[in-house]
Amino acid sequence: MSKKLLVVEDSKPIAGVIKQIAESLKYEVTVAASLADVEQILQGDNKFFAATIDYSLPDANDGEAIPFVLSHGIPGVVLTGKMDEPTRQKILAQPVIDYIPKENSQAFLYLKRILHWQLTNSQNGILVVDDSASARNHIVELLKRRNFSVYVADNGSKALEVLKQNNNIKLIITDLEMPTMDGIELTNEVRKTYNRDQLAIIGISGANNGVHSARFIKNGADDFLRKPFCPEEFYCRITQNIENLNNIEQIQKAANTDYLTELPNRRSFFNQGEQHINKYRQKEVPFALAMIDIDFFKKVNDSYGHEAGDHILKVVALYLRKHFRNGLLARLGGEEFAILCPGIDEDQLYNKLDDLRRDLAVAQIVYNQQHIPFTISIGVNFNGEGSLAQQLNQADNALYSAKENGRNQVATENSDHD
Protein backbone atom coordinates (compact mmCIF):
# COMPACT_ATOMS: atom_id res chain seq x y z
CA MET A 1 0.00 0.00 0.00
CA SER A 2 1.43 3.39 -1.03
CA LYS A 3 2.03 6.13 1.55
CA LYS A 4 0.52 9.60 1.07
CA LEU A 5 2.89 12.57 0.76
CA LEU A 6 1.77 16.20 0.92
CA VAL A 7 4.01 18.47 -1.18
CA VAL A 8 3.65 22.13 -0.15
CA GLU A 9 5.45 24.13 -2.86
CA ASP A 10 4.46 27.19 -4.93
CA SER A 11 7.09 26.66 -7.64
CA LYS A 12 5.60 24.33 -10.27
CA PRO A 13 9.01 23.11 -11.56
CA ILE A 14 10.24 22.28 -8.02
CA ALA A 15 6.90 20.68 -7.09
CA GLY A 16 7.17 18.59 -10.26
CA VAL A 17 10.67 17.36 -9.34
CA ILE A 18 9.57 16.47 -5.79
CA LYS A 19 6.49 14.68 -7.15
CA GLN A 20 8.65 12.66 -9.54
CA ILE A 21 11.10 11.72 -6.76
CA ALA A 22 8.30 10.71 -4.39
CA GLU A 23 6.42 8.66 -6.98
CA SER A 24 9.64 6.77 -7.81
CA LEU A 25 9.54 5.68 -4.14
CA LYS A 26 5.86 4.64 -4.51
CA TYR A 27 4.39 7.61 -2.62
CA GLU A 28 0.92 8.89 -3.53
CA VAL A 29 1.46 12.66 -3.96
CA THR A 30 -0.87 15.62 -3.31
CA VAL A 31 0.46 19.09 -4.19
CA ALA A 32 -0.50 22.33 -2.44
CA ALA A 33 0.76 25.67 -3.85
CA SER A 34 -0.23 27.89 -0.89
CA LEU A 35 -1.16 27.82 2.79
CA ALA A 36 -4.80 28.27 1.75
CA ASP A 37 -4.51 25.11 -0.38
CA VAL A 38 -2.98 23.24 2.59
CA GLU A 39 -5.81 24.36 4.89
CA GLN A 40 -8.42 23.21 2.39
CA ILE A 41 -6.72 19.83 1.80
CA LEU A 42 -6.26 19.10 5.50
CA GLN A 43 -9.88 19.94 6.27
CA GLY A 44 -10.90 16.84 4.34
CA ASP A 45 -7.83 14.59 4.66
CA ASN A 46 -5.02 14.64 7.18
CA LYS A 47 -3.95 11.01 6.83
CA PHE A 48 -0.63 11.92 5.27
CA PHE A 49 2.46 9.84 6.05
CA ALA A 50 4.78 12.82 5.57
CA ALA A 51 5.05 16.27 3.98
CA THR A 52 7.63 18.45 2.25
CA ILE A 53 7.06 22.09 3.22
CA ASP A 54 8.38 25.13 1.38
CA TYR A 55 9.44 27.78 3.91
CA SER A 56 8.15 30.74 1.85
CA LEU A 57 4.71 30.64 0.22
CA PRO A 58 2.76 33.51 -1.41
CA ASP A 59 0.38 33.70 1.58
CA ALA A 60 2.86 32.45 4.24
CA ASN A 61 6.23 34.11 3.67
CA ASP A 62 7.83 33.41 7.06
CA GLY A 63 7.42 29.66 7.59
CA GLU A 64 3.82 29.78 8.84
CA ALA A 65 2.98 26.59 6.91
CA ILE A 66 5.43 24.55 8.99
CA PRO A 67 3.63 24.61 12.38
CA PHE A 68 0.27 24.31 10.63
CA VAL A 69 1.23 21.04 8.90
CA LEU A 70 3.01 19.69 12.00
CA SER A 71 -0.04 20.47 14.16
CA HIS A 72 -1.98 17.89 12.13
CA GLY A 73 0.46 15.18 13.21
CA ILE A 74 2.18 15.06 9.80
CA PRO A 75 6.00 14.74 9.94
CA GLY A 76 7.56 17.40 7.71
CA VAL A 77 10.75 18.07 5.77
CA VAL A 78 11.31 21.80 5.24
CA LEU A 79 12.78 23.08 1.97
CA THR A 80 14.04 26.63 2.03
CA GLY A 81 15.83 29.08 -0.23
CA LYS A 82 16.35 31.37 2.76
CA MET A 83 19.22 30.04 4.86
CA ASP A 84 20.47 32.46 7.51
CA GLU A 85 21.14 31.42 11.12
CA PRO A 86 17.89 32.85 12.61
CA THR A 87 15.86 30.95 9.98
CA ARG A 88 17.79 27.75 10.69
CA GLN A 89 17.21 28.10 14.43
CA LYS A 90 13.52 28.83 13.87
CA ILE A 91 13.13 25.65 11.79
CA LEU A 92 15.12 23.46 14.20
CA ALA A 93 13.08 24.70 17.17
CA GLN A 94 10.13 22.83 15.65
CA PRO A 95 9.78 18.99 15.53
CA VAL A 96 10.62 18.68 11.83
CA ILE A 97 12.18 15.59 10.21
CA ASP A 98 14.89 17.77 8.66
CA TYR A 99 15.43 20.91 6.60
CA ILE A 100 17.08 21.17 3.18
CA PRO A 101 18.52 24.37 1.67
CA LYS A 102 17.48 24.77 -1.99
CA GLU A 103 21.06 25.38 -3.09
CA ASN A 104 21.64 22.89 -5.92
CA SER A 105 20.61 19.50 -7.30
CA GLN A 106 22.18 17.77 -4.29
CA ALA A 107 19.21 19.06 -2.27
CA PHE A 108 16.86 16.81 -4.23
CA LEU A 109 19.16 13.79 -3.93
CA TYR A 110 19.20 14.31 -0.18
CA LEU A 111 15.40 14.70 -0.14
CA LYS A 112 15.08 11.35 -1.93
CA ARG A 113 17.23 9.71 0.74
CA ILE A 114 15.10 11.22 3.54
CA LEU A 115 11.84 10.10 1.93
CA HIS A 116 13.30 6.62 1.45
CA TRP A 117 14.43 6.49 5.10
CA GLN A 118 10.97 7.48 6.33
CA LEU A 119 9.58 4.42 4.55
CA THR A 120 12.27 1.98 5.72
CA ASN A 121 13.40 3.20 9.16
CA SER A 122 10.62 1.30 10.94
CA GLN A 123 12.52 -1.88 10.09
CA ASN A 124 15.50 -0.61 12.10
CA GLY A 125 15.31 -0.90 15.88
CA ILE A 126 17.31 1.51 18.05
CA LEU A 127 17.87 0.93 21.78
CA VAL A 128 18.32 4.08 23.89
CA VAL A 129 20.10 3.48 27.22
CA ASP A 130 20.23 6.37 29.70
CA ASP A 131 19.35 6.63 33.40
CA SER A 132 18.11 10.21 32.92
CA ALA A 133 14.43 10.11 31.90
CA SER A 134 14.58 13.59 30.33
CA ALA A 135 17.69 12.80 28.26
CA ARG A 136 16.21 9.44 27.24
CA ASN A 137 12.89 10.98 26.23
CA HIS A 138 14.62 13.68 24.17
CA ILE A 139 16.54 11.09 22.14
CA VAL A 140 13.41 8.93 21.74
CA GLU A 141 11.48 11.94 20.40
CA LEU A 142 14.21 12.68 17.84
CA LEU A 143 14.27 9.05 16.68
CA LYS A 144 10.49 8.77 16.39
CA ARG A 145 10.43 11.79 14.06
CA ARG A 146 12.53 9.66 11.72
CA ASN A 147 10.16 6.71 12.10
CA PHE A 148 12.61 4.33 13.81
CA SER A 149 11.39 1.51 16.05
CA VAL A 150 12.62 2.64 19.48
CA TYR A 151 13.36 0.67 22.65
CA VAL A 152 14.52 2.05 26.01
CA ALA A 153 16.43 0.97 29.12
CA ASP A 154 17.67 2.97 32.10
CA ASN A 155 20.86 0.96 32.68
CA GLY A 156 23.20 -1.50 30.95
CA SER A 157 21.81 -4.65 32.60
CA LYS A 158 18.26 -3.90 31.46
CA ALA A 159 19.59 -2.99 28.00
CA LEU A 160 21.05 -6.50 27.59
CA GLU A 161 17.63 -8.00 28.41
CA VAL A 162 15.88 -5.75 25.86
CA LEU A 163 18.50 -6.64 23.25
CA LYS A 164 17.91 -10.38 23.73
CA GLN A 165 14.16 -9.94 23.29
CA ASN A 166 14.26 -7.83 20.09
CA ASN A 167 16.24 -9.11 17.11
CA ASN A 168 15.52 -6.04 14.95
CA ILE A 169 17.78 -3.76 17.03
CA LYS A 170 20.60 -2.47 14.82
CA LEU A 171 21.91 0.39 16.94
CA ILE A 172 22.46 1.12 20.62
CA ILE A 173 22.79 4.69 21.88
CA THR A 174 24.20 4.51 25.39
CA ASP A 175 25.09 7.09 28.00
CA LEU A 176 28.40 6.63 29.84
CA GLU A 177 27.43 7.41 33.43
CA MET A 178 24.77 4.93 34.66
CA PRO A 179 24.19 2.83 37.78
CA THR A 180 24.46 -1.01 37.79
CA MET A 181 26.34 -1.15 34.48
CA ASP A 182 27.78 1.92 32.74
CA GLY A 183 27.96 2.54 28.99
CA ILE A 184 31.47 1.20 28.50
CA GLU A 185 30.73 -1.99 30.44
CA LEU A 186 27.57 -2.40 28.33
CA THR A 187 29.57 -1.90 25.13
CA ASN A 188 32.01 -4.62 26.23
CA GLU A 189 29.18 -7.05 27.01
CA VAL A 190 27.38 -6.41 23.73
CA ARG A 191 30.56 -6.96 21.71
CA LYS A 192 30.94 -10.44 23.21
CA THR A 193 27.88 -11.45 21.18
CA TYR A 194 27.47 -8.91 18.36
CA ASN A 195 30.26 -7.75 16.05
CA ARG A 196 30.37 -4.44 14.19
CA ASP A 197 28.75 -5.99 11.10
CA GLN A 198 25.65 -6.88 13.13
CA LEU A 199 25.13 -3.98 15.52
CA ALA A 200 26.37 -0.39 15.85
CA ILE A 201 26.97 1.39 19.16
CA ILE A 202 27.10 5.15 19.74
CA GLY A 203 28.39 6.32 23.12
CA ILE A 204 27.18 9.63 24.59
CA SER A 205 28.36 11.66 27.56
CA GLY A 206 27.90 15.13 29.03
CA ALA A 207 31.36 15.11 30.62
CA ASN A 208 33.96 17.47 29.17
CA ASN A 209 36.78 14.92 29.49
CA GLY A 210 37.92 14.11 25.94
CA VAL A 211 39.17 10.67 26.94
CA HIS A 212 35.62 9.30 27.08
CA SER A 213 35.24 9.23 23.31
CA ALA A 214 38.51 7.29 22.97
CA ARG A 215 37.48 4.85 25.74
CA PHE A 216 34.16 4.16 24.04
CA ILE A 217 35.78 3.56 20.64
CA LYS A 218 38.55 1.36 22.08
CA ASN A 219 35.95 -0.75 23.89
CA GLY A 220 33.94 -1.49 20.76
CA ALA A 221 31.74 1.54 20.07
CA ASP A 222 31.43 2.85 16.51
CA ASP A 223 30.86 6.51 17.29
CA PHE A 224 30.56 9.09 20.05
CA LEU A 225 28.41 12.17 20.71
CA ARG A 226 28.94 14.78 23.40
CA LYS A 227 25.81 16.10 25.15
CA PRO A 228 24.16 18.46 24.44
CA PHE A 229 24.21 17.70 20.71
CA CYS A 230 22.36 19.46 17.91
CA PRO A 231 19.68 17.44 16.08
CA GLU A 232 21.49 17.79 12.74
CA GLU A 233 24.66 16.14 13.98
CA PHE A 234 22.63 13.51 15.83
CA TYR A 235 20.69 12.52 12.69
CA CYS A 236 23.84 12.48 10.54
CA ARG A 237 25.59 10.08 12.95
CA ILE A 238 22.52 7.83 13.30
CA THR A 239 21.94 7.67 9.55
CA GLN A 240 25.58 7.02 8.75
CA ASN A 241 25.77 4.08 11.17
CA ILE A 242 22.47 2.55 10.05
CA GLU A 243 23.39 2.94 6.37
CA ASN A 244 26.78 1.30 6.98
CA LEU A 245 25.07 -1.71 8.57
CA ASN A 246 22.52 -1.95 5.75
CA ASN A 247 25.30 -1.75 3.14
CA ILE A 248 27.21 -4.55 4.87
CA GLU A 249 24.02 -6.61 4.99
CA GLN A 250 23.47 -6.10 1.26
CA ILE A 251 27.08 -7.05 0.47
CA GLN A 252 26.82 -10.18 2.61
CA LYS A 253 23.51 -11.10 0.98
CA ALA A 254 25.03 -10.66 -2.49
CA ALA A 255 28.03 -12.79 -1.50
CA ASN A 256 25.79 -15.61 -0.25
CA THR A 257 22.96 -15.53 -2.78
CA ASP A 258 22.75 -16.96 -6.27
CA TYR A 259 22.05 -13.96 -8.51
CA LEU A 260 19.67 -15.81 -10.85
CA THR A 261 17.43 -17.89 -8.57
CA GLU A 262 17.94 -15.84 -5.36
CA LEU A 263 18.50 -19.10 -3.50
CA PRO A 264 21.51 -19.39 -1.18
CA ASN A 265 24.67 -20.22 -3.14
CA ARG A 266 27.22 -22.99 -2.52
CA ARG A 267 29.20 -20.87 -0.09
CA SER A 268 26.12 -20.07 2.00
CA PHE A 269 24.98 -23.72 1.93
CA PHE A 270 28.30 -24.89 3.37
CA ASN A 271 28.35 -22.09 5.96
CA GLN A 272 24.86 -22.91 7.25
CA GLY A 273 24.64 -26.64 6.54
CA GLU A 274 26.88 -27.89 9.36
CA GLN A 275 24.86 -25.85 11.90
CA HIS A 276 21.58 -27.35 10.62
CA ILE A 277 22.95 -30.90 10.76
CA ASN A 278 24.24 -30.42 14.32
CA LYS A 279 20.81 -29.13 15.35
CA TYR A 280 19.03 -32.13 13.79
CA ARG A 281 21.41 -34.55 15.50
CA GLN A 282 21.05 -32.87 18.90
CA LYS A 283 17.26 -33.05 18.67
CA GLU A 284 17.38 -36.56 17.13
CA VAL A 285 15.35 -35.37 14.14
CA PRO A 286 15.56 -37.44 10.91
CA PHE A 287 17.00 -35.45 8.01
CA ALA A 288 17.85 -35.79 4.36
CA LEU A 289 20.59 -34.25 2.25
CA ALA A 290 19.68 -34.33 -1.44
CA MET A 291 21.39 -33.25 -4.65
CA ILE A 292 19.24 -32.39 -7.66
CA ASP A 293 20.28 -32.14 -11.29
CA ILE A 294 18.15 -31.04 -14.26
CA ASP A 295 18.20 -33.84 -16.83
CA PHE A 296 19.71 -33.00 -20.24
CA PHE A 297 19.93 -29.32 -19.32
CA LYS A 298 22.36 -28.65 -22.16
CA LYS A 299 19.65 -29.75 -24.60
CA VAL A 300 17.26 -27.19 -23.06
CA ASN A 301 19.81 -24.42 -23.68
CA ASP A 302 20.64 -25.67 -27.17
CA SER A 303 16.99 -26.13 -28.22
CA TYR A 304 15.31 -23.13 -26.61
CA GLY A 305 18.16 -20.70 -25.84
CA HIS A 306 20.01 -19.71 -22.69
CA GLU A 307 17.26 -17.32 -21.55
CA ALA A 308 14.86 -20.26 -21.56
CA GLY A 309 17.44 -22.25 -19.59
CA ASP A 310 17.62 -19.44 -17.03
CA HIS A 311 13.82 -19.52 -16.80
CA ILE A 312 13.89 -23.27 -16.06
CA LEU A 313 16.45 -22.71 -13.28
CA LYS A 314 14.13 -20.12 -11.73
CA VAL A 315 11.19 -22.53 -12.02
CA VAL A 316 13.13 -25.27 -10.21
CA ALA A 317 13.99 -22.79 -7.44
CA LEU A 318 10.30 -21.85 -7.16
CA TYR A 319 9.25 -25.50 -6.80
CA LEU A 320 11.99 -26.11 -4.23
CA ARG A 321 10.63 -23.26 -2.09
CA LYS A 322 7.09 -24.59 -2.50
CA HIS A 323 7.93 -28.16 -1.44
CA PHE A 324 10.59 -27.48 1.21
CA ARG A 325 9.64 -24.36 3.16
CA ASN A 326 11.47 -25.53 6.30
CA GLY A 327 14.62 -26.75 4.57
CA LEU A 328 17.96 -25.21 3.65
CA LEU A 329 18.03 -24.81 -0.13
CA ALA A 330 20.82 -23.84 -2.51
CA ARG A 331 21.87 -23.63 -6.10
CA LEU A 332 25.31 -25.24 -6.01
CA GLY A 333 26.19 -24.15 -9.55
CA GLY A 334 25.06 -24.75 -13.12
CA GLU A 335 21.96 -26.96 -13.05
CA GLU A 336 22.75 -28.51 -9.65
CA PHE A 337 20.72 -27.77 -6.53
CA ALA A 338 20.82 -29.03 -2.93
CA ILE A 339 18.27 -29.59 -0.17
CA LEU A 340 18.93 -30.20 3.52
CA CYS A 341 15.69 -30.73 5.43
CA PRO A 342 14.21 -32.40 8.51
CA GLY A 343 11.24 -34.76 8.49
CA ILE A 344 9.24 -37.37 10.39
CA ASP A 345 11.14 -40.38 9.02
CA GLU A 346 12.98 -41.59 5.92
CA ASP A 347 9.79 -42.61 4.12
CA GLN A 348 8.22 -39.18 4.54
CA LEU A 349 11.41 -37.44 3.37
CA TYR A 350 11.71 -39.76 0.36
CA ASN A 351 8.08 -39.14 -0.60
CA LYS A 352 8.54 -35.35 -0.38
CA LEU A 353 11.49 -35.54 -2.76
CA ASP A 354 9.58 -37.82 -5.12
CA ASP A 355 6.60 -35.43 -5.04
CA LEU A 356 8.95 -32.64 -6.15
CA ARG A 357 10.29 -34.81 -8.97
CA ARG A 358 6.78 -35.80 -10.17
CA ASP A 359 5.45 -32.24 -9.97
CA LEU A 360 8.24 -30.94 -12.22
CA ALA A 361 7.88 -33.88 -14.64
CA VAL A 362 4.23 -32.99 -15.34
CA ALA A 363 4.55 -29.19 -15.04
CA GLN A 364 3.44 -27.22 -18.10
CA ILE A 365 6.34 -24.75 -18.31
CA VAL A 366 5.95 -22.21 -21.11
CA TYR A 367 8.58 -19.66 -22.15
CA ASN A 368 8.17 -17.37 -25.18
CA GLN A 369 5.08 -19.35 -26.16
CA GLN A 370 7.08 -22.60 -26.25
CA HIS A 371 6.31 -25.54 -23.98
CA ILE A 372 9.55 -26.77 -22.38
CA PRO A 373 9.30 -30.27 -20.89
CA PHE A 374 12.06 -31.34 -18.51
CA THR A 375 12.75 -33.69 -15.61
CA ILE A 376 15.09 -33.84 -12.64
CA SER A 377 17.17 -36.57 -11.04
CA ILE A 378 17.70 -36.67 -7.28
CA GLY A 379 20.35 -38.34 -5.15
CA VAL A 380 19.67 -38.45 -1.41
CA ASN A 381 21.50 -39.42 1.75
CA PHE A 382 19.45 -39.97 4.94
CA ASN A 383 20.75 -39.17 8.45
CA GLY A 384 24.30 -39.17 7.15
CA GLU A 385 27.44 -39.44 9.25
CA GLY A 386 30.50 -37.28 8.86
CA SER A 387 30.84 -33.73 7.62
CA LEU A 388 28.51 -31.90 5.27
CA ALA A 389 31.06 -32.29 2.47
CA GLN A 390 31.20 -36.07 3.02
CA GLN A 391 27.43 -36.36 3.06
CA LEU A 392 27.13 -34.22 -0.06
CA ASN A 393 29.61 -36.54 -1.78
CA GLN A 394 27.42 -39.51 -0.84
CA ALA A 395 24.32 -37.75 -2.20
CA ASP A 396 26.29 -37.02 -5.37
CA ASN A 397 27.08 -40.73 -5.74
CA ALA A 398 23.36 -41.49 -5.42
CA LEU A 399 22.63 -38.80 -8.03
CA TYR A 400 25.11 -40.49 -10.39
CA SER A 401 23.20 -43.76 -9.89
CA ALA A 402 19.90 -42.03 -10.69
CA LYS A 403 21.32 -40.76 -13.97
CA GLU A 404 22.92 -44.09 -14.87
CA ASN A 405 19.61 -45.88 -14.27
CA GLY A 406 17.56 -43.69 -16.62
CA ARG A 407 17.11 -40.28 -14.93
CA ASN A 408 13.83 -38.75 -13.67
CA GLN A 409 14.04 -40.67 -10.40
CA VAL A 410 15.12 -40.49 -6.76
CA ALA A 411 18.11 -42.66 -5.87
CA THR A 412 19.33 -43.21 -2.31
CA GLU A 413 22.80 -43.76 -0.90
CA ASN A 414 21.95 -45.52 2.34
CA SER A 415 18.43 -46.92 2.21
CA ASP A 416 16.36 -49.55 0.43
CA HIS A 417 13.96 -47.12 -1.30
CA ASP A 418 15.50 -47.69 -4.72
Short mmCIF file of N, CA, C and O in Angstrom, two decimals, residues 127-178:
data_model
loop_
_atom_site.label_atom_id
_atom_site.label_comp_id
_atom_site.label_asym_id
_atom_site.label_seq_id
_atom_site.Cartn_x
_atom_site.Cartn_y
_atom_site.Cartn_z
N LEU A 127 18.00 1.03 20.32
CA LEU A 127 17.87 0.93 21.78
C LEU A 127 18.56 2.13 22.43
O LEU A 127 19.76 2.35 22.22
N VAL A 128 17.80 2.90 23.19
CA VAL A 128 18.32 4.08 23.89
C VAL A 128 18.53 3.71 25.36
O VAL A 128 17.58 3.31 26.05
N VAL A 129 19.77 3.86 25.84
CA VAL A 129 20.10 3.48 27.22
C VAL A 129 20.62 4.70 27.96
O VAL A 129 21.70 5.22 27.65
N ASP A 130 19.84 5.19 28.93
CA ASP A 130 20.23 6.37 29.70
C ASP A 130 19.42 6.37 30.99
O ASP A 130 18.21 6.13 30.97
N ASP A 131 20.07 6.63 32.12
CA ASP A 131 19.35 6.63 33.40
C ASP A 131 18.58 7.92 33.62
O ASP A 131 17.73 7.99 34.50
N SER A 132 18.85 8.95 32.83
CA SER A 132 18.11 10.21 32.92
C SER A 132 16.86 10.14 32.04
O SER A 132 16.97 10.00 30.81
N ALA A 133 15.69 10.21 32.66
CA ALA A 133 14.43 10.11 31.90
C ALA A 133 14.30 11.24 30.89
O ALA A 133 13.85 11.03 29.76
N SER A 134 14.72 12.46 31.25
CA SER A 134 14.58 13.59 30.33
C SER A 134 15.51 13.43 29.13
O SER A 134 15.09 13.67 27.98
N ALA A 135 16.75 13.01 29.37
CA ALA A 135 17.69 12.80 28.26
C ALA A 135 17.21 11.67 27.36
O ALA A 135 17.28 11.75 26.13
N ARG A 136 16.71 10.60 27.99
CA ARG A 136 16.21 9.44 27.24
C ARG A 136 15.03 9.84 26.37
O ARG A 136 14.95 9.50 25.19
N ASN A 137 14.10 10.58 26.96
CA ASN A 137 12.89 10.98 26.23
C ASN A 137 13.21 11.91 25.07
O ASN A 137 12.56 11.86 24.02
N HIS A 138 14.21 12.77 25.25
CA HIS A 138 14.62 13.68 24.17
C HIS A 138 15.14 12.89 22.97
O HIS A 138 14.75 13.16 21.82
N ILE A 139 15.99 11.91 23.23
CA ILE A 139 16.54 11.09 22.14
C ILE A 139 15.43 10.28 21.47
O ILE A 139 15.37 10.17 20.24
N VAL A 140 14.53 9.72 22.29
CA VAL A 140 13.41 8.93 21.74
C VAL A 140 12.56 9.79 20.82
O VAL A 140 12.16 9.36 19.73
N GLU A 141 12.28 11.02 21.23
CA GLU A 141 11.48 11.94 20.40
C GLU A 141 12.16 12.21 19.06
O GLU A 141 11.51 12.20 18.01
N LEU A 142 13.47 12.45 19.09
CA LEU A 142 14.21 12.68 17.84
C LEU A 142 14.14 11.46 16.92
O LEU A 142 13.96 11.60 15.70
N LEU A 143 14.27 10.28 17.48
CA LEU A 143 14.27 9.05 16.68
C LEU A 143 12.88 8.77 16.10
O LEU A 143 12.75 8.31 14.96
N LYS A 144 11.84 9.05 16.88
CA LYS A 144 10.49 8.77 16.39
C LYS A 144 10.10 9.70 15.24
O LYS A 144 9.30 9.32 14.39
N ARG A 145 10.66 10.91 15.22
CA ARG A 145 10.43 11.79 14.06
C ARG A 145 10.90 11.12 12.77
O ARG A 145 10.33 11.33 11.71
N ARG A 146 11.96 10.35 12.89
CA ARG A 146 12.53 9.66 11.72
C ARG A 146 11.95 8.26 11.53
O ARG A 146 12.44 7.48 10.74
N ASN A 147 10.92 7.94 12.31
CA ASN A 147 10.16 6.71 12.10
C ASN A 147 10.91 5.44 12.48
O ASN A 147 10.58 4.36 11.98
N PHE A 148 11.92 5.53 13.33
CA PHE A 148 12.61 4.33 13.81
C PHE A 148 11.73 3.59 14.81
O PHE A 148 10.88 4.19 15.48
N SER A 149 11.97 2.28 14.95
CA SER A 149 11.39 1.51 16.05
C SER A 149 12.31 1.69 17.26
O SER A 149 13.49 1.37 17.18
N VAL A 150 11.77 2.22 18.36
CA VAL A 150 12.62 2.64 19.48
C VAL A 150 12.34 1.81 20.73
O VAL A 150 11.19 1.53 21.07
N TYR A 151 13.43 1.41 21.40
CA TYR A 151 13.36 0.67 22.65
C TYR A 151 14.17 1.45 23.69
O TYR A 151 15.10 2.17 23.34
N VAL A 152 13.84 1.28 24.97
CA VAL A 152 14.52 2.05 26.01
C VAL A 152 14.94 1.16 27.17
O VAL A 152 14.32 0.12 27.44
N ALA A 153 15.99 1.60 27.87
CA ALA A 153 16.43 0.97 29.12
C ALA A 153 17.13 2.04 29.93
O ALA A 153 17.74 2.95 29.37
N ASP A 154 17.06 1.93 31.28
CA ASP A 154 17.67 2.97 32.10
C ASP A 154 19.03 2.55 32.68
O ASP A 154 19.63 3.28 33.45
N ASN A 155 19.49 1.34 32.32
CA ASN A 155 20.86 0.96 32.68
C ASN A 155 21.32 -0.18 31.77
O ASN A 155 20.52 -0.77 31.03
N GLY A 156 22.61 -0.50 31.85
CA GLY A 156 23.20 -1.50 30.95
C GLY A 156 22.62 -2.89 31.12
O GLY A 156 22.41 -3.61 30.13
N SER A 157 22.35 -3.30 32.34
CA SER A 157 21.81 -4.65 32.60
C SER A 157 20.45 -4.83 31.93
O SER A 157 20.19 -5.84 31.27
N LYS A 158 19.58 -3.83 32.10
CA LYS A 158 18.26 -3.90 31.46
C LYS A 158 18.39 -3.85 29.93
O LYS A 158 17.62 -4.49 29.20
N ALA A 159 19.37 -3.10 29.46
CA ALA A 159 19.59 -2.99 28.00
C ALA A 159 19.90 -4.36 27.40
O ALA A 159 19.40 -4.69 26.31
N LEU A 160 20.71 -5.16 28.09
CA LEU A 160 21.05 -6.50 27.59
C LEU A 160 19.81 -7.38 27.50
O LEU A 160 19.66 -8.16 26.55
N GLU A 161 18.88 -7.24 28.45
CA GLU A 161 17.63 -8.00 28.41
C GLU A 161 16.78 -7.58 27.22
O GLU A 161 16.23 -8.42 26.51
N VAL A 162 16.67 -6.26 27.00
CA VAL A 162 15.88 -5.75 25.86
C VAL A 162 16.48 -6.22 24.55
O VAL A 162 15.76 -6.62 23.62
N LEU A 163 17.80 -6.22 24.47
CA LEU A 163 18.50 -6.64 23.25
C LEU A 163 18.22 -8.11 22.92
O LEU A 163 17.98 -8.47 21.76
N LYS A 164 18.19 -8.95 23.94
CA LYS A 164 17.91 -10.38 23.73
C LYS A 164 16.50 -10.61 23.21
O LYS A 164 16.25 -11.53 22.44
N GLN A 165 15.57 -9.74 23.62
CA GLN A 165 14.16 -9.94 23.29
C GLN A 165 13.76 -9.35 21.94
O GLN A 165 12.66 -9.65 21.43
N ASN A 166 14.63 -8.54 21.33
CA ASN A 166 14.26 -7.83 20.09
C ASN A 166 15.38 -7.96 19.06
O ASN A 166 16.39 -7.25 19.13
N ASN A 167 15.16 -8.84 18.08
CA ASN A 167 16.24 -9.11 17.11
C ASN A 167 16.31 -8.10 15.97
O ASN A 167 17.12 -8.25 15.06
N ASN A 168 15.44 -7.06 16.00
CA ASN A 168 15.52 -6.04 14.95
C ASN A 168 16.37 -4.83 15.37
O ASN A 168 16.49 -3.86 14.63
N ILE A 169 16.97 -4.88 16.57
CA ILE A 169 17.78 -3.76 17.03
C ILE A 169 19.12 -3.74 16.27
O ILE A 169 19.87 -4.71 16.29
N LYS A 170 19.37 -2.62 15.60
CA LYS A 170 20.60 -2.47 14.82
C LYS A 170 21.58 -1.48 15.43
O LYS A 170 22.73 -1.42 15.02
N LEU A 171 21.08 -0.67 16.38
CA LEU A 171 21.91 0.39 16.94
C LEU A 171 21.58 0.59 18.41
O LEU A 171 20.42 0.59 18.79
N ILE A 172 22.63 0.76 19.21
CA ILE A 172 22.46 1.12 20.62
C ILE A 172 23.06 2.50 20.84
O ILE A 172 24.19 2.76 20.42
N ILE A 173 22.28 3.38 21.46
CA ILE A 173 22.79 4.69 21.88
C ILE A 173 22.87 4.64 23.40
O ILE A 173 21.84 4.53 24.07
N THR A 174 24.07 4.68 23.95
CA THR A 174 24.20 4.51 25.39
C THR A 174 24.97 5.65 26.06
O THR A 174 26.01 6.09 25.57
N ASP A 175 24.42 6.10 27.17
CA ASP A 175 25.09 7.09 28.00
C ASP A 175 26.27 6.41 28.70
O ASP A 175 26.28 5.19 28.90
N LEU A 176 27.26 7.19 29.12
CA LEU A 176 28.40 6.63 29.84
C LEU A 176 28.05 6.41 31.31
O LEU A 176 28.18 5.31 31.83
N GLU A 177 27.61 7.47 31.98
CA GLU A 177 27.43 7.41 33.43
C GLU A 177 26.05 6.86 33.77
O GLU A 177 25.04 7.53 33.62
N MET A 178 26.03 5.57 34.25
CA MET A 178 24.77 4.93 34.66
C MET A 178 25.04 4.00 35.83
O MET A 178 26.13 3.44 35.95
#
